[in-house]
GROMACS .gro file of C-alpha atoms in nm:
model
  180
    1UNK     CA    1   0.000   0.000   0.000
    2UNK     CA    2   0.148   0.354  -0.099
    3UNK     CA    3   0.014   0.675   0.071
    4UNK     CA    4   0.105   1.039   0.028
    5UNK     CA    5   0.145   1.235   0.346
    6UNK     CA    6   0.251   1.608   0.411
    7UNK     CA    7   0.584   1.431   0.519
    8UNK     CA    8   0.648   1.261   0.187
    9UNK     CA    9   0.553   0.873   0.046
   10UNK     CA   10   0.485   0.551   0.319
   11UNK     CA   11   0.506   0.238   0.157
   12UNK     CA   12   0.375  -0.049   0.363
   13UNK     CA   13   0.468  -0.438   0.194
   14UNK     CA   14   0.471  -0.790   0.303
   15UNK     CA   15   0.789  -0.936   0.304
   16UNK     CA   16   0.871  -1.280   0.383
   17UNK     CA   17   1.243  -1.174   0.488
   18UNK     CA   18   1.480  -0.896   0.545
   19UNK     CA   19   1.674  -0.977   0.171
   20UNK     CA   20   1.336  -0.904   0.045
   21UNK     CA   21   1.291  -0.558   0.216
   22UNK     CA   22   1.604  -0.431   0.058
   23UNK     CA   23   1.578  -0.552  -0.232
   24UNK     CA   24   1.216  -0.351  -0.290
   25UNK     CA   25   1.399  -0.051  -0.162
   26UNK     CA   26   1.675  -0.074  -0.428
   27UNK     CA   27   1.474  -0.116  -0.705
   28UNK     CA   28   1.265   0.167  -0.573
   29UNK     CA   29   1.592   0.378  -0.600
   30UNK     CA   30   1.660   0.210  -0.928
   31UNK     CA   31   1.281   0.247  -1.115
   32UNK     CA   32   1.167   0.587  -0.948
   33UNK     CA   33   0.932   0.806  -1.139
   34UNK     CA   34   1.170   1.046  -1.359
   35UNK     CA   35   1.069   1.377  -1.126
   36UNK     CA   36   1.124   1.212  -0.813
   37UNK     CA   37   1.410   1.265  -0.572
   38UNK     CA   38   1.475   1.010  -0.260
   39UNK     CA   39   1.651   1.204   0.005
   40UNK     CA   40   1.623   0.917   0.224
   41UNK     CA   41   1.451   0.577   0.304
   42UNK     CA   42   1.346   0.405   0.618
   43UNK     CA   43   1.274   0.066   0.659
   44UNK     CA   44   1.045  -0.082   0.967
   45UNK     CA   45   0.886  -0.348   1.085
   46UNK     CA   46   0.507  -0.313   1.189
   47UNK     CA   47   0.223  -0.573   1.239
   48UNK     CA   48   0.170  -0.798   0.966
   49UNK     CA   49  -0.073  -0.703   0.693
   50UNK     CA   50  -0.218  -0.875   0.490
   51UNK     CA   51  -0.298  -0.746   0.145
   52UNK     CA   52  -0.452  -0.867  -0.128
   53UNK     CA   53  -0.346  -0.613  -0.377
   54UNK     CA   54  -0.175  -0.302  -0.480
   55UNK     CA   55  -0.358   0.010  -0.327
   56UNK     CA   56  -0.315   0.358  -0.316
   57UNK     CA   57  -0.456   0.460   0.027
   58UNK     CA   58  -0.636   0.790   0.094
   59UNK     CA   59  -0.372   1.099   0.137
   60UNK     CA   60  -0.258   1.206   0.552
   61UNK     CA   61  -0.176   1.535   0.670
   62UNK     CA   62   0.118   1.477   0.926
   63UNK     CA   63   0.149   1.763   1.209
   64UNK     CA   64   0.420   1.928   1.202
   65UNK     CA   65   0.617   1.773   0.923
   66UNK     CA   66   0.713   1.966   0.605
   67UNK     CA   67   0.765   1.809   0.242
   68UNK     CA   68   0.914   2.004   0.004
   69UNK     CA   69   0.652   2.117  -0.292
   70UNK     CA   70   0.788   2.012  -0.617
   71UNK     CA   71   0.861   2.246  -0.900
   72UNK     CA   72   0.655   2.307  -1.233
   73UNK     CA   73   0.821   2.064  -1.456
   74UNK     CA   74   0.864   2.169  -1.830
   75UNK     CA   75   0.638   1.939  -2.093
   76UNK     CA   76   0.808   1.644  -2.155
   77UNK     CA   77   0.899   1.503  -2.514
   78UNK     CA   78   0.608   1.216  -2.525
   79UNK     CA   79   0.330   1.515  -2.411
   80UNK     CA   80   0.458   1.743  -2.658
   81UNK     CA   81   0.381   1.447  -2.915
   82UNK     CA   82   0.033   1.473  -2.758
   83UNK     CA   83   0.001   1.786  -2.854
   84UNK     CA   84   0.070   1.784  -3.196
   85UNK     CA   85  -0.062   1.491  -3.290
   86UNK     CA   86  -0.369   1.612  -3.502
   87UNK     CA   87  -0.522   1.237  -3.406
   88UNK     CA   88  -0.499   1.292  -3.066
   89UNK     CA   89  -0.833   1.490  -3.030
   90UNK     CA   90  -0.837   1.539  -2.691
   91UNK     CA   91  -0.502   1.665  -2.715
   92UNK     CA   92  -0.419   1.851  -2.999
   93UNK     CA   93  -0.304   2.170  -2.962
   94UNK     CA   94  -0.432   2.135  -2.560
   95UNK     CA   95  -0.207   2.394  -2.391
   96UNK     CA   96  -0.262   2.259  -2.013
   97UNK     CA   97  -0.113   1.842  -2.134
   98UNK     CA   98   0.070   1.708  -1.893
   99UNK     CA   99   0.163   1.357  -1.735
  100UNK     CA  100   0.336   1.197  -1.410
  101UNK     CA  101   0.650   1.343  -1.593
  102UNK     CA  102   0.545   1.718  -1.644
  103UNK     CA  103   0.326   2.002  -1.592
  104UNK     CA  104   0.231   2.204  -1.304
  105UNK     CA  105   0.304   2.122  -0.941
  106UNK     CA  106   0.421   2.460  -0.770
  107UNK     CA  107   0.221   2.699  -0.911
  108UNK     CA  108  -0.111   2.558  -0.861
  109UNK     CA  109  -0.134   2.390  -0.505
  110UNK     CA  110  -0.279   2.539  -0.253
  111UNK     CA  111  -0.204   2.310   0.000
  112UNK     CA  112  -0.025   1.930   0.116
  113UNK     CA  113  -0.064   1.663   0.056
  114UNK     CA  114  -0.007   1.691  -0.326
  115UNK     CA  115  -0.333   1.547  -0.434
  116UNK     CA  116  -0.614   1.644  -0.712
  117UNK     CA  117  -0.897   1.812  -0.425
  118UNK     CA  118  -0.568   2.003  -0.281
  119UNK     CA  119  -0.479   2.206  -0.596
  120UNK     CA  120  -0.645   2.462  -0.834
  121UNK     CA  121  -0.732   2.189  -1.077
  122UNK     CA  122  -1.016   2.047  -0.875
  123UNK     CA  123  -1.250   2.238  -0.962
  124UNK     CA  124  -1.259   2.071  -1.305
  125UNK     CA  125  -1.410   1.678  -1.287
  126UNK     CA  126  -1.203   1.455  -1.524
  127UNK     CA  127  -1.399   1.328  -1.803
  128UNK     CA  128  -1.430   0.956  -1.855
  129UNK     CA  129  -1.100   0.947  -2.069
  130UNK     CA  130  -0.891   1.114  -1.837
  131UNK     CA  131  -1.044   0.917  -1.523
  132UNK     CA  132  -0.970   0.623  -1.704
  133UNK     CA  133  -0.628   0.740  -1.755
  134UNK     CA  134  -0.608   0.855  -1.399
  135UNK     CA  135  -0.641   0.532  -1.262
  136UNK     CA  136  -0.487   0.288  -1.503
  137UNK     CA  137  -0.142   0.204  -1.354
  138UNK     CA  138  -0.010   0.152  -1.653
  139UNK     CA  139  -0.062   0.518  -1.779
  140UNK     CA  140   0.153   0.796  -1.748
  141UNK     CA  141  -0.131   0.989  -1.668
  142UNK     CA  142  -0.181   0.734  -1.303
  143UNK     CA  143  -0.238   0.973  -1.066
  144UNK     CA  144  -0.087   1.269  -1.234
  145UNK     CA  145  -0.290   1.534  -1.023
  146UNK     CA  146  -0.352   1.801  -1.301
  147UNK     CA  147  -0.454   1.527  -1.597
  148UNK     CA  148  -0.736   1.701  -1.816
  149UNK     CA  149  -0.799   1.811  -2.159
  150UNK     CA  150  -0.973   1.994  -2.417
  151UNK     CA  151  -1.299   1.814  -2.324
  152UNK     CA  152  -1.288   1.839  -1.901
  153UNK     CA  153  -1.008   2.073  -1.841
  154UNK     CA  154  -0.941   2.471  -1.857
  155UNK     CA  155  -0.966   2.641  -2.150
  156UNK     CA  156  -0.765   2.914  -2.318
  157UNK     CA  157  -0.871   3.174  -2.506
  158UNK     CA  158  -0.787   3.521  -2.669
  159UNK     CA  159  -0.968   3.842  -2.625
  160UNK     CA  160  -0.945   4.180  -2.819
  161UNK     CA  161  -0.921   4.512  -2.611
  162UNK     CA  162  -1.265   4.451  -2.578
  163UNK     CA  163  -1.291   4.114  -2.486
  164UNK     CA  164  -1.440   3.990  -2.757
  165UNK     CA  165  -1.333   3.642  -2.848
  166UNK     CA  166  -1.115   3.602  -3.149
  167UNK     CA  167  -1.124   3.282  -3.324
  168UNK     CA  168  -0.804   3.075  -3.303
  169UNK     CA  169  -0.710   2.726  -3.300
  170UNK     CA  170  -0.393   2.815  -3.102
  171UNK     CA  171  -0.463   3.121  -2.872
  172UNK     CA  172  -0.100   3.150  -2.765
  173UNK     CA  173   0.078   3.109  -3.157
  174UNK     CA  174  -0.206   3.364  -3.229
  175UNK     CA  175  -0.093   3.578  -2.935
  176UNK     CA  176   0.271   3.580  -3.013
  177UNK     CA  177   0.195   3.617  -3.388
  178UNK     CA  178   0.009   3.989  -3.226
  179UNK     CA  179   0.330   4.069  -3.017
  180UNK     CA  180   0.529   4.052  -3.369
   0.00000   0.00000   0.00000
């Protein structure tokens, strides 16, 4: 079972022996999510457990710990793709893509633990597609906290000096084509 807490990540497993134990931990050094940074790992035994699958648990707030809030992370080469893919119609030319690997973390939570009803984006409900995404584990898009797109997420738009809409498949190439 993984939860998120305000003082980082607990992993709870079942382990039939100590070889076991550290062996999880080094491949969880070894296979970390891209973004992630380990500053350090603990390792304790507790009452025995007995699960019957993989779970994420529900998000704690620990008193008086701190966890450092992660940076906005530039779009990464496979949500770029995304973007210009004129296939992907969810996608295409969808300013706010992003995945486990990218997108907004600093600028838009508003509190800890980093989770979806603790940052700006949840006041947009994920659509089918990105719920389904959201929870597959073997998405990039599993539990990425900002996931949307053109169809449940923000949109952007452009406005003359009168805020009148102007028609534009790309409001920001239409911007910076303005600013020339």
């Amino acid at each position: 079972m993984v939860t998120n807490t305000t003082e980082g990540v607990t992993i709870k497993i079942n382990a039939p022996d100590k070889n076991t134990v550290e062996k999880f931990t080094s491949d969880i050094k070894l296979q970390k999510p891209y973004v992630s940074v380990i500053e350090n790992i603990r390792a304790k035994e507790v009452t025995h457990i007995d699960f019957k699958s993989f779970k994420i648990g529900k998000s704690k707030e620990t008193k008086d710990k701190f966890q450092l809030i992660s940076p906005d992370i530039a779009t990464c080469a496979l949500c770029l793709q995304d973007i210009n893919n004129k296939q992907n119609k969810r996608r295409y030319y969808y300013p706010f893509t992003n995945c486990t690997n990218c997108g907004p973390r600093f600028t838009i939570i508003q509190k800890m633990p980093y989770d979806r009803p603790n940052i700006t984006m949840h006041k947009f409900t994920l659509c089918e597609d990105c719920a389904t995404e959201y929870n597959n584990p073997f998405d990039r898009r599993f539990h990425a906290q900002p996931n949307a797109c053109n169809k449940c997420g923000p949109k952007l738009l452009l406005v003359d000096k009168h805020g009148k809409k102007i028609d534009s498949k790309s409001p920001i190439i239409s911007a910076a084509k303005l600013l020339r």
